[in-house]
């Protein structure tokens, strides 16, 4: 026996099968894949995780299966909640001005003290915004670079080695800071490729569904 769910529209009662409501459509699968592609491009998930999640999303036949492909990277509604449309990811809307601001936040690292610019931007930016995230990434990188410079300086001093290696390190810092700024200007996650090597981890994006 099939239980029907009744809804009143304009004075008339209509009925639907809750099992059919829980099914997902091709459009909903495509939206989930689009979200996963964005998460992969911004470094939220790696290649293996991306491929596995996409496969789950493309073969999902229920809301629970589709939500499982996004588990851990976005807030999803529990399948036991009231049945309805599958909540879909709504990517954060980022303006060109935020990308410009993010790029210049990284470039502010050229001025001493290197971490002051990112700290100021992070303090005044809206928490969770792209500018706030990139300020955190810039701050994390500059703190990492500063720590590496201190350690390298101590080692070179103990070993009595010339400052040639330190100069190479400074050049590497200048180049890396510039590349991070370029990625930020382009709207990308600037530190996506180097976060695993950074002892000071930048903030993660808090992607949500249906909000």
mmCIF file with all atom_site columns, C-alpha atoms in Angstrom:
data_model
loop_
_atom_site.group_PDB
_atom_site.id
_atom_site.type_symbol
_atom_site.label_atom_id
_atom_site.label_alt_id
_atom_site.label_comp_id
_atom_site.label_asym_id
_atom_site.label_entity_id
_atom_site.label_seq_id
_atom_site.pdbx_PDB_ins_code
_atom_site.Cartn_x
_atom_site.Cartn_y
_atom_site.Cartn_z
_atom_site.occupancy
_atom_site.B_iso_or_equiv
_atom_site.pdbx_formal_charge
_atom_site.auth_seq_id
_atom_site.auth_comp_id
_atom_site.auth_asym_id
_atom_site.auth_atom_id
_atom_site.pdbx_PDB_model_num
ATOM 1   C CA . UNK A 1 1   ? 0.000  0.000  0.000   1.00 0.00 ? 1   UNK A CA 1
ATOM 2   C CA . UNK A 1 2   ? 1.401  3.371  -1.035  1.00 0.00 ? 2   UNK A CA 1
ATOM 3   C CA . UNK A 1 3   ? 1.096  6.271  1.353   1.00 0.00 ? 3   UNK A CA 1
ATOM 4   C CA . UNK A 1 4   ? 0.178  9.510  -0.399  1.00 0.00 ? 4   UNK A CA 1
ATOM 5   C CA . UNK A 1 5   ? 1.197  12.934 0.810   1.00 0.00 ? 5   UNK A CA 1
ATOM 6   C CA . UNK A 1 6   ? -1.482 15.562 0.379   1.00 0.00 ? 6   UNK A CA 1
ATOM 7   C CA . UNK A 1 7   ? -0.855 19.261 -0.343  1.00 0.00 ? 7   UNK A CA 1
ATOM 8   C CA . UNK A 1 8   ? -3.441 21.962 -0.804  1.00 0.00 ? 8   UNK A CA 1
ATOM 9   C CA . UNK A 1 9   ? -2.988 24.359 -3.743  1.00 0.00 ? 9   UNK A CA 1
ATOM 10  C CA . UNK A 1 10  ? -5.579 27.051 -4.499  1.00 0.00 ? 10  UNK A CA 1
ATOM 11  C CA . UNK A 1 11  ? -8.263 25.229 -2.562  1.00 0.00 ? 11  UNK A CA 1
ATOM 12  C CA . UNK A 1 12  ? -7.572 21.872 -4.243  1.00 0.00 ? 12  UNK A CA 1
ATOM 13  C CA . UNK A 1 13  ? -5.851 18.899 -2.663  1.00 0.00 ? 13  UNK A CA 1
ATOM 14  C CA . UNK A 1 14  ? -3.162 17.158 -4.690  1.00 0.00 ? 14  UNK A CA 1
ATOM 15  C CA . UNK A 1 15  ? -1.371 13.962 -3.789  1.00 0.00 ? 15  UNK A CA 1
ATOM 16  C CA . UNK A 1 16  ? 2.143  12.682 -4.478  1.00 0.00 ? 16  UNK A CA 1
ATOM 17  C CA . UNK A 1 17  ? 4.101  9.581  -3.690  1.00 0.00 ? 17  UNK A CA 1
ATOM 18  C CA . UNK A 1 18  ? 6.882  10.471 -1.162  1.00 0.00 ? 18  UNK A CA 1
ATOM 19  C CA . UNK A 1 19  ? 9.194  7.918  -2.772  1.00 0.00 ? 19  UNK A CA 1
ATOM 20  C CA . UNK A 1 20  ? 8.989  9.746  -6.098  1.00 0.00 ? 20  UNK A CA 1
ATOM 21  C CA . UNK A 1 21  ? 9.665  13.058 -4.354  1.00 0.00 ? 21  UNK A CA 1
ATOM 22  C CA . UNK A 1 22  ? 12.867 11.577 -2.934  1.00 0.00 ? 22  UNK A CA 1
ATOM 23  C CA . UNK A 1 23  ? 14.158 10.705 -6.395  1.00 0.00 ? 23  UNK A CA 1
ATOM 24  C CA . UNK A 1 24  ? 16.649 13.040 -8.059  1.00 0.00 ? 24  UNK A CA 1
ATOM 25  C CA . UNK A 1 25  ? 16.676 14.377 -11.584 1.00 0.00 ? 25  UNK A CA 1
ATOM 26  C CA . UNK A 1 26  ? 19.430 14.721 -14.171 1.00 0.00 ? 26  UNK A CA 1
ATOM 27  C CA . UNK A 1 27  ? 19.438 18.474 -13.546 1.00 0.00 ? 27  UNK A CA 1
ATOM 28  C CA . UNK A 1 28  ? 20.072 17.920 -9.834  1.00 0.00 ? 28  UNK A CA 1
ATOM 29  C CA . UNK A 1 29  ? 22.891 15.498 -10.613 1.00 0.00 ? 29  UNK A CA 1
ATOM 30  C CA . UNK A 1 30  ? 24.437 18.050 -12.978 1.00 0.00 ? 30  UNK A CA 1
ATOM 31  C CA . UNK A 1 31  ? 24.287 20.728 -10.285 1.00 0.00 ? 31  UNK A CA 1
ATOM 32  C CA . UNK A 1 32  ? 26.049 18.432 -7.830  1.00 0.00 ? 32  UNK A CA 1
ATOM 33  C CA . UNK A 1 33  ? 28.762 17.716 -10.406 1.00 0.00 ? 33  UNK A CA 1
ATOM 34  C CA . UNK A 1 34  ? 29.170 21.453 -11.058 1.00 0.00 ? 34  UNK A CA 1
ATOM 35  C CA . UNK A 1 35  ? 29.654 21.978 -7.330  1.00 0.00 ? 35  UNK A CA 1
ATOM 36  C CA . UNK A 1 36  ? 32.233 19.199 -7.153  1.00 0.00 ? 36  UNK A CA 1
ATOM 37  C CA . UNK A 1 37  ? 34.111 20.677 -10.105 1.00 0.00 ? 37  UNK A CA 1
ATOM 38  C CA . UNK A 1 38  ? 34.283 24.012 -8.294  1.00 0.00 ? 38  UNK A CA 1
ATOM 39  C CA . UNK A 1 39  ? 35.461 22.300 -5.100  1.00 0.00 ? 39  UNK A CA 1
ATOM 40  C CA . UNK A 1 40  ? 38.190 20.515 -7.056  1.00 0.00 ? 40  UNK A CA 1
ATOM 41  C CA . UNK A 1 41  ? 39.291 23.704 -8.846  1.00 0.00 ? 41  UNK A CA 1
ATOM 42  C CA . UNK A 1 42  ? 39.619 25.560 -5.542  1.00 0.00 ? 42  UNK A CA 1
ATOM 43  C CA . UNK A 1 43  ? 41.557 22.770 -3.852  1.00 0.00 ? 43  UNK A CA 1
ATOM 44  C CA . UNK A 1 44  ? 38.831 21.657 -1.436  1.00 0.00 ? 44  UNK A CA 1
ATOM 45  C CA . UNK A 1 45  ? 39.086 18.048 -2.678  1.00 0.00 ? 45  UNK A CA 1
ATOM 46  C CA . UNK A 1 46  ? 41.909 16.177 -4.405  1.00 0.00 ? 46  UNK A CA 1
ATOM 47  C CA . UNK A 1 47  ? 41.829 14.220 -7.667  1.00 0.00 ? 47  UNK A CA 1
ATOM 48  C CA . UNK A 1 48  ? 40.897 10.874 -6.109  1.00 0.00 ? 48  UNK A CA 1
ATOM 49  C CA . UNK A 1 49  ? 38.140 12.407 -4.016  1.00 0.00 ? 49  UNK A CA 1
ATOM 50  C CA . UNK A 1 50  ? 36.814 14.322 -7.015  1.00 0.00 ? 50  UNK A CA 1
ATOM 51  C CA . UNK A 1 51  ? 36.575 11.253 -9.241  1.00 0.00 ? 51  UNK A CA 1
ATOM 52  C CA . UNK A 1 52  ? 34.906 9.150  -6.546  1.00 0.00 ? 52  UNK A CA 1
ATOM 53  C CA . UNK A 1 53  ? 32.381 11.840 -5.633  1.00 0.00 ? 53  UNK A CA 1
ATOM 54  C CA . UNK A 1 54  ? 31.492 12.574 -9.266  1.00 0.00 ? 54  UNK A CA 1
ATOM 55  C CA . UNK A 1 55  ? 30.871 8.877  -9.900  1.00 0.00 ? 55  UNK A CA 1
ATOM 56  C CA . UNK A 1 56  ? 28.547 8.779  -6.875  1.00 0.00 ? 56  UNK A CA 1
ATOM 57  C CA . UNK A 1 57  ? 26.681 11.901 -8.008  1.00 0.00 ? 57  UNK A CA 1
ATOM 58  C CA . UNK A 1 58  ? 26.185 10.668 -11.574 1.00 0.00 ? 58  UNK A CA 1
ATOM 59  C CA . UNK A 1 59  ? 24.761 7.323  -10.455 1.00 0.00 ? 59  UNK A CA 1
ATOM 60  C CA . UNK A 1 60  ? 22.664 8.668  -7.565  1.00 0.00 ? 60  UNK A CA 1
ATOM 61  C CA . UNK A 1 61  ? 18.988 7.722  -7.665  1.00 0.00 ? 61  UNK A CA 1
ATOM 62  C CA . UNK A 1 62  ? 17.935 9.149  -4.305  1.00 0.00 ? 62  UNK A CA 1
ATOM 63  C CA . UNK A 1 63  ? 18.524 12.271 -2.272  1.00 0.00 ? 63  UNK A CA 1
ATOM 64  C CA . UNK A 1 64  ? 20.581 10.308 0.262   1.00 0.00 ? 64  UNK A CA 1
ATOM 65  C CA . UNK A 1 65  ? 22.951 9.024  -2.438  1.00 0.00 ? 65  UNK A CA 1
ATOM 66  C CA . UNK A 1 66  ? 23.313 12.452 -4.044  1.00 0.00 ? 66  UNK A CA 1
ATOM 67  C CA . UNK A 1 67  ? 23.982 14.106 -0.683  1.00 0.00 ? 67  UNK A CA 1
ATOM 68  C CA . UNK A 1 68  ? 26.654 11.507 0.092   1.00 0.00 ? 68  UNK A CA 1
ATOM 69  C CA . UNK A 1 69  ? 28.692 12.772 -2.869  1.00 0.00 ? 69  UNK A CA 1
ATOM 70  C CA . UNK A 1 70  ? 28.864 16.180 -1.154  1.00 0.00 ? 70  UNK A CA 1
ATOM 71  C CA . UNK A 1 71  ? 29.314 14.964 2.411   1.00 0.00 ? 71  UNK A CA 1
ATOM 72  C CA . UNK A 1 72  ? 32.096 16.732 4.271   1.00 0.00 ? 72  UNK A CA 1
ATOM 73  C CA . UNK A 1 73  ? 32.490 19.640 1.837   1.00 0.00 ? 73  UNK A CA 1
ATOM 74  C CA . UNK A 1 74  ? 29.009 21.149 2.066   1.00 0.00 ? 74  UNK A CA 1
ATOM 75  C CA . UNK A 1 75  ? 26.088 21.209 4.473   1.00 0.00 ? 75  UNK A CA 1
ATOM 76  C CA . UNK A 1 76  ? 23.444 18.756 3.272   1.00 0.00 ? 76  UNK A CA 1
ATOM 77  C CA . UNK A 1 77  ? 20.001 18.008 4.633   1.00 0.00 ? 77  UNK A CA 1
ATOM 78  C CA . UNK A 1 78  ? 19.537 14.629 6.268   1.00 0.00 ? 78  UNK A CA 1
ATOM 79  C CA . UNK A 1 79  ? 17.481 12.241 4.145   1.00 0.00 ? 79  UNK A CA 1
ATOM 80  C CA . UNK A 1 80  ? 15.177 11.592 7.088   1.00 0.00 ? 80  UNK A CA 1
ATOM 81  C CA . UNK A 1 81  ? 13.937 15.184 7.009   1.00 0.00 ? 81  UNK A CA 1
ATOM 82  C CA . UNK A 1 82  ? 10.790 16.250 5.228   1.00 0.00 ? 82  UNK A CA 1
ATOM 83  C CA . UNK A 1 83  ? 10.900 15.118 1.611   1.00 0.00 ? 83  UNK A CA 1
ATOM 84  C CA . UNK A 1 84  ? 11.212 17.763 -0.997  1.00 0.00 ? 84  UNK A CA 1
ATOM 85  C CA . UNK A 1 85  ? 13.523 19.115 -3.616  1.00 0.00 ? 85  UNK A CA 1
ATOM 86  C CA . UNK A 1 86  ? 17.135 18.055 -3.192  1.00 0.00 ? 86  UNK A CA 1
ATOM 87  C CA . UNK A 1 87  ? 19.102 21.009 -1.802  1.00 0.00 ? 87  UNK A CA 1
ATOM 88  C CA . UNK A 1 88  ? 21.663 22.149 -4.317  1.00 0.00 ? 88  UNK A CA 1
ATOM 89  C CA . UNK A 1 89  ? 24.904 24.014 -3.901  1.00 0.00 ? 89  UNK A CA 1
ATOM 90  C CA . UNK A 1 90  ? 24.836 27.723 -4.442  1.00 0.00 ? 90  UNK A CA 1
ATOM 91  C CA . UNK A 1 91  ? 28.371 28.879 -5.226  1.00 0.00 ? 91  UNK A CA 1
ATOM 92  C CA . UNK A 1 92  ? 29.517 32.004 -3.478  1.00 0.00 ? 92  UNK A CA 1
ATOM 93  C CA . UNK A 1 93  ? 29.063 35.043 -5.702  1.00 0.00 ? 93  UNK A CA 1
ATOM 94  C CA . UNK A 1 94  ? 32.414 36.782 -5.995  1.00 0.00 ? 94  UNK A CA 1
ATOM 95  C CA . UNK A 1 95  ? 32.783 40.231 -7.502  1.00 0.00 ? 95  UNK A CA 1
ATOM 96  C CA . UNK A 1 96  ? 35.723 41.360 -9.588  1.00 0.00 ? 96  UNK A CA 1
ATOM 97  C CA . UNK A 1 97  ? 36.537 43.891 -6.894  1.00 0.00 ? 97  UNK A CA 1
ATOM 98  C CA . UNK A 1 98  ? 37.079 41.074 -4.385  1.00 0.00 ? 98  UNK A CA 1
ATOM 99  C CA . UNK A 1 99  ? 39.515 39.368 -6.740  1.00 0.00 ? 99  UNK A CA 1
ATOM 100 C CA . UNK A 1 100 ? 41.416 42.617 -7.180  1.00 0.00 ? 100 UNK A CA 1
ATOM 101 C CA . UNK A 1 101 ? 41.469 43.155 -3.433  1.00 0.00 ? 101 UNK A CA 1
ATOM 102 C CA . UNK A 1 102 ? 42.631 39.568 -2.900  1.00 0.00 ? 102 UNK A CA 1
ATOM 103 C CA . UNK A 1 103 ? 45.503 40.037 -5.334  1.00 0.00 ? 103 UNK A CA 1
ATOM 104 C CA . UNK A 1 104 ? 46.678 43.246 -3.700  1.00 0.00 ? 104 UNK A CA 1
ATOM 105 C CA . UNK A 1 105 ? 46.392 41.604 -0.280  1.00 0.00 ? 105 UNK A CA 1
ATOM 106 C CA . UNK A 1 106 ? 49.053 39.127 -1.371  1.00 0.00 ? 106 UNK A CA 1
ATOM 107 C CA . UNK A 1 107 ? 51.190 41.910 -2.849  1.00 0.00 ? 107 UNK A CA 1
ATOM 108 C CA . UNK A 1 108 ? 51.037 43.759 0.482   1.00 0.00 ? 108 UNK A CA 1
ATOM 109 C CA . UNK A 1 109 ? 53.353 41.033 1.740   1.00 0.00 ? 109 UNK A CA 1
ATOM 110 C CA . UNK A 1 110 ? 56.197 42.864 -0.013  1.00 0.00 ? 110 UNK A CA 1
ATOM 111 C CA . UNK A 1 111 ? 56.038 45.576 2.650   1.00 0.00 ? 111 UNK A CA 1
ATOM 112 C CA . UNK A 1 112 ? 57.511 45.086 6.108   1.00 0.00 ? 112 UNK A CA 1
ATOM 113 C CA . UNK A 1 113 ? 56.213 43.669 8.328   1.00 0.00 ? 113 UNK A CA 1
ATOM 114 C CA . UNK A 1 114 ? 55.212 41.146 5.679   1.00 0.00 ? 114 UNK A CA 1
ATOM 115 C CA . UNK A 1 115 ? 52.134 39.835 7.480   1.00 0.00 ? 115 UNK A CA 1
ATOM 116 C CA . UNK A 1 116 ? 50.638 43.179 8.526   1.00 0.00 ? 116 UNK A CA 1
ATOM 117 C CA . UNK A 1 117 ? 48.676 43.800 5.297   1.00 0.00 ? 117 UNK A CA 1
ATOM 118 C CA . UNK A 1 118 ? 46.931 40.402 5.302   1.00 0.00 ? 118 UNK A CA 1
ATOM 119 C CA . UNK A 1 119 ? 46.122 40.797 9.018   1.00 0.00 ? 119 UNK A CA 1
ATOM 120 C CA . UNK A 1 120 ? 44.449 44.159 8.433   1.00 0.00 ? 120 UNK A CA 1
ATOM 121 C CA . UNK A 1 121 ? 42.449 42.909 5.441   1.00 0.00 ? 121 UNK A CA 1
ATOM 122 C CA . UNK A 1 122 ? 41.328 39.779 7.293   1.00 0.00 ? 122 UNK A CA 1
ATOM 123 C CA . UNK A 1 123 ? 40.231 41.902 10.244  1.00 0.00 ? 123 UNK A CA 1
ATOM 124 C CA . UNK A 1 124 ? 38.024 44.224 8.173   1.00 0.00 ? 124 UNK A CA 1
ATOM 125 C CA . UNK A 1 125 ? 36.730 41.743 5.562   1.00 0.00 ? 125 UNK A CA 1
ATOM 126 C CA . UNK A 1 126 ? 33.458 39.891 6.009   1.00 0.00 ? 126 UNK A CA 1
ATOM 127 C CA . UNK A 1 127 ? 34.156 36.457 7.520   1.00 0.00 ? 127 UNK A CA 1
ATOM 128 C CA . UNK A 1 128 ? 33.743 33.739 4.910   1.00 0.00 ? 128 UNK A CA 1
ATOM 129 C CA . UNK A 1 129 ? 34.014 36.118 1.948   1.00 0.00 ? 129 UNK A CA 1
ATOM 130 C CA . UNK A 1 130 ? 36.593 35.559 -0.773  1.00 0.00 ? 130 UNK A CA 1
ATOM 131 C CA . UNK A 1 131 ? 38.604 38.563 0.409   1.00 0.00 ? 131 UNK A CA 1
ATOM 132 C CA . UNK A 1 132 ? 38.628 37.172 3.951   1.00 0.00 ? 132 UNK A CA 1
ATOM 133 C CA . UNK A 1 133 ? 39.703 33.729 2.725   1.00 0.00 ? 133 UNK A CA 1
ATOM 134 C CA . UNK A 1 134 ? 42.511 35.084 0.547   1.00 0.00 ? 134 UNK A CA 1
ATOM 135 C CA . UNK A 1 135 ? 43.731 37.346 3.356   1.00 0.00 ? 135 UNK A CA 1
ATOM 136 C CA . UNK A 1 136 ? 43.979 34.219 5.507   1.00 0.00 ? 136 UNK A CA 1
ATOM 137 C CA . UNK A 1 137 ? 45.889 32.415 2.772   1.00 0.00 ? 137 UNK A CA 1
ATOM 138 C CA . UNK A 1 138 ? 48.254 35.356 2.309   1.00 0.00 ? 138 UNK A CA 1
ATOM 139 C CA . UNK A 1 139 ? 48.812 35.537 6.067   1.00 0.00 ? 139 UNK A CA 1
ATOM 140 C CA . UNK A 1 140 ? 49.477 31.795 6.307   1.00 0.00 ? 140 UNK A CA 1
ATOM 141 C CA . UNK A 1 141 ? 52.002 31.933 3.474   1.00 0.00 ? 141 UNK A CA 1
ATOM 142 C CA . UNK A 1 142 ? 53.847 34.948 4.852   1.00 0.00 ? 142 UNK A CA 1
ATOM 143 C CA . UNK A 1 143 ? 54.076 33.376 8.318   1.00 0.00 ? 143 UNK A CA 1
ATOM 144 C CA . UNK A 1 144 ? 55.353 30.169 6.721   1.00 0.00 ? 144 UNK A CA 1
ATOM 145 C CA . UNK A 1 145 ? 57.925 32.093 4.677   1.00 0.00 ? 145 UNK A CA 1
ATOM 146 C CA . UNK A 1 146 ? 59.033 34.101 7.716   1.00 0.00 ? 146 UNK A CA 1
ATOM 147 C CA . UNK A 1 147 ? 59.471 30.942 9.800   1.00 0.00 ? 147 UNK A CA 1
ATOM 148 C CA . UNK A 1 148 ? 61.469 29.306 7.000   1.00 0.00 ? 148 UNK A CA 1
ATOM 149 C CA . UNK A 1 149 ? 63.677 32.402 6.730   1.00 0.00 ? 149 UNK A CA 1
ATOM 150 C CA . UNK A 1 150 ? 64.417 32.364 10.470  1.00 0.00 ? 150 UNK A CA 1
ATOM 151 C CA . UNK A 1 151 ? 65.293 28.656 10.441  1.00 0.00 ? 151 UNK A CA 1
ATOM 152 C CA . UNK A 1 152 ? 67.431 29.041 7.316   1.00 0.00 ? 152 UNK A CA 1
ATOM 153 C CA . UNK A 1 153 ? 69.256 32.017 8.810   1.00 0.00 ? 153 UNK A CA 1
ATOM 154 C CA . UNK A 1 154 ? 70.056 30.104 11.998  1.00 0.00 ? 154 UNK A CA 1
ATOM 155 C CA . UNK A 1 155 ? 71.292 27.063 10.062  1.00 0.00 ? 155 UNK A CA 1
ATOM 156 C CA . UNK A 1 156 ? 73.497 29.160 7.765   1.00 0.00 ? 156 UNK A CA 1
ATOM 157 C CA . UNK A 1 157 ? 74.906 31.020 10.766  1.00 0.00 ? 157 UNK A CA 1
ATOM 158 C CA . UNK A 1 158 ? 75.761 27.785 12.597  1.00 0.00 ? 158 UNK A CA 1
ATOM 159 C CA . UNK A 1 159 ? 77.356 26.221 9.535   1.00 0.00 ? 159 UNK A CA 1
ATOM 160 C CA . UNK A 1 160 ? 79.163 29.411 8.622   1.00 0.00 ? 160 UNK A CA 1
ATOM 161 C CA . UNK A 1 161 ? 77.901 29.237 5.052   1.00 0.00 ? 161 UNK A CA 1
ATOM 162 C CA . UNK A 1 162 ? 77.717 32.390 2.954   1.00 0.00 ? 162 UNK A CA 1
ATOM 163 C CA . UNK A 1 163 ? 74.493 34.263 2.358   1.00 0.00 ? 163 UNK A CA 1
ATOM 164 C CA . UNK A 1 164 ? 74.078 32.966 -1.194  1.00 0.00 ? 164 UNK A CA 1
ATOM 165 C CA . UNK A 1 165 ? 71.460 30.417 -0.180  1.00 0.00 ? 165 UNK A CA 1
ATOM 166 C CA . UNK A 1 166 ? 69.582 33.039 1.781   1.00 0.00 ? 166 UNK A CA 1
ATOM 167 C CA . UNK A 1 167 ? 69.487 35.259 -1.308  1.00 0.00 ? 167 UNK A CA 1
ATOM 168 C CA . UNK A 1 168 ? 68.066 32.370 -3.317  1.00 0.00 ? 168 UNK A CA 1
ATOM 169 C CA . UNK A 1 169 ? 65.395 31.947 -0.644  1.00 0.00 ? 169 UNK A CA 1
ATOM 170 C CA . UNK A 1 170 ? 64.455 35.624 -0.822  1.00 0.00 ? 170 UNK A CA 1
ATOM 171 C CA . UNK A 1 171 ? 64.134 35.416 -4.611  1.00 0.00 ? 171 UNK A CA 1
ATOM 172 C CA . UNK A 1 172 ? 61.948 32.332 -4.246  1.00 0.00 ? 172 UNK A CA 1
ATOM 173 C CA . UNK A 1 173 ? 59.744 34.176 -1.751  1.00 0.00 ? 173 UNK A CA 1
ATOM 174 C CA . UNK A 1 174 ? 59.362 37.136 -4.130  1.00 0.00 ? 174 UNK A CA 1
ATOM 175 C CA . UNK A 1 175 ? 58.415 34.888 -7.036  1.00 0.00 ? 175 UNK A CA 1
ATOM 176 C CA . UNK A 1 176 ? 55.985 32.781 -5.008  1.00 0.00 ? 176 UNK A CA 1
ATOM 177 C CA . UNK A 1 177 ? 54.257 35.823 -3.515  1.00 0.00 ? 177 UNK A CA 1
ATOM 178 C CA . UNK A 1 178 ? 53.816 37.246 -7.024  1.00 0.00 ? 178 UNK A CA 1
ATOM 179 C CA . UNK A 1 179 ? 52.397 33.970 -8.360  1.00 0.00 ? 179 UNK A CA 1
ATOM 180 C CA . UNK A 1 180 ? 49.952 33.736 -5.457  1.00 0.00 ? 180 UNK A CA 1
ATOM 181 C CA . UNK A 1 181 ? 48.811 37.293 -6.166  1.00 0.00 ? 181 UNK A CA 1
ATOM 182 C CA . UNK A 1 182 ? 48.246 36.436 -9.840  1.00 0.00 ? 182 UNK A CA 1
ATOM 183 C CA . UNK A 1 183 ? 46.137 33.397 -8.906  1.00 0.00 ? 183 UNK A CA 1
ATOM 184 C CA . UNK A 1 184 ? 44.124 35.566 -6.498  1.00 0.00 ? 184 UNK A CA 1
ATOM 185 C CA . UNK A 1 185 ? 43.545 38.185 -9.207  1.00 0.00 ? 185 UNK A CA 1
ATOM 186 C CA . UNK A 1 186 ? 42.197 35.386 -11.433 1.00 0.00 ? 186 UNK A CA 1
ATOM 187 C CA . UNK A 1 187 ? 39.701 34.243 -8.788  1.00 0.00 ? 187 UNK A CA 1
ATOM 188 C CA . UNK A 1 188 ? 41.534 31.027 -7.911  1.00 0.00 ? 188 UNK A CA 1
ATOM 189 C CA . UNK A 1 189 ? 42.457 29.515 -4.577  1.00 0.00 ? 189 UNK A CA 1
ATOM 190 C CA . UNK A 1 190 ? 45.952 31.000 -4.432  1.00 0.00 ? 190 UNK A CA 1
ATOM 191 C CA . UNK A 1 191 ? 47.568 28.437 -2.114  1.00 0.00 ? 191 UNK A CA 1
ATOM 192 C CA . UNK A 1 192 ? 45.781 25.316 -3.367  1.00 0.00 ? 192 UNK A CA 1
ATOM 193 C CA . UNK A 1 193 ? 48.982 23.721 -4.662  1.00 0.00 ? 193 UNK A CA 1
ATOM 194 C CA . UNK A 1 194 ? 51.244 24.420 -1.685  1.00 0.00 ? 194 UNK A CA 1
ATOM 195 C CA . UNK A 1 195 ? 49.014 24.158 1.398   1.00 0.00 ? 195 UNK A CA 1
ATOM 196 C CA . UNK A 1 196 ? 50.297 20.673 2.198   1.00 0.00 ? 196 UNK A CA 1
ATOM 197 C CA . UNK A 1 197 ? 53.768 22.138 2.724   1.00 0.00 ? 197 UNK A CA 1
ATOM 198 C CA . UNK A 1 198 ? 52.618 25.053 4.884   1.00 0.00 ? 198 UNK A CA 1
ATOM 199 C CA . UNK A 1 199 ? 52.825 24.575 8.680   1.00 0.00 ? 199 UNK A CA 1
ATOM 200 C CA . UNK A 1 200 ? 50.427 27.520 9.077   1.00 0.00 ? 200 UNK A CA 1
ATOM 201 C CA . UNK A 1 201 ? 47.232 26.279 7.412   1.00 0.00 ? 201 UNK A CA 1
ATOM 202 C CA . UNK A 1 202 ? 44.895 28.824 5.778   1.00 0.00 ? 202 UNK A CA 1
ATOM 203 C CA . UNK A 1 203 ? 41.136 28.854 6.461   1.00 0.00 ? 203 UNK A CA 1
ATOM 204 C CA . UNK A 1 204 ? 38.927 26.452 4.525   1.00 0.00 ? 204 UNK A CA 1
ATOM 205 C CA . UNK A 1 205 ? 35.915 27.452 2.485   1.00 0.00 ? 205 UNK A CA 1
ATOM 206 C CA . UNK A 1 206 ? 32.605 26.714 4.208   1.00 0.00 ? 206 UNK A CA 1
ATOM 207 C CA . UNK A 1 207 ? 30.401 25.732 1.255   1.00 0.00 ? 207 UNK A CA 1
ATOM 208 C CA . UNK A 1 208 ? 26.754 25.206 2.068   1.00 0.00 ? 208 UNK A CA 1
ATOM 209 C CA . UNK A 1 209 ? 23.739 23.770 0.305   1.00 0.00 ? 209 UNK A CA 1
ATOM 210 C CA . UNK A 1 210 ? 20.274 25.144 0.040   1.00 0.00 ? 210 UNK A CA 1
ATOM 211 C CA . UNK A 1 211 ? 21.121 28.417 1.722   1.00 0.00 ? 211 UNK A CA 1
#
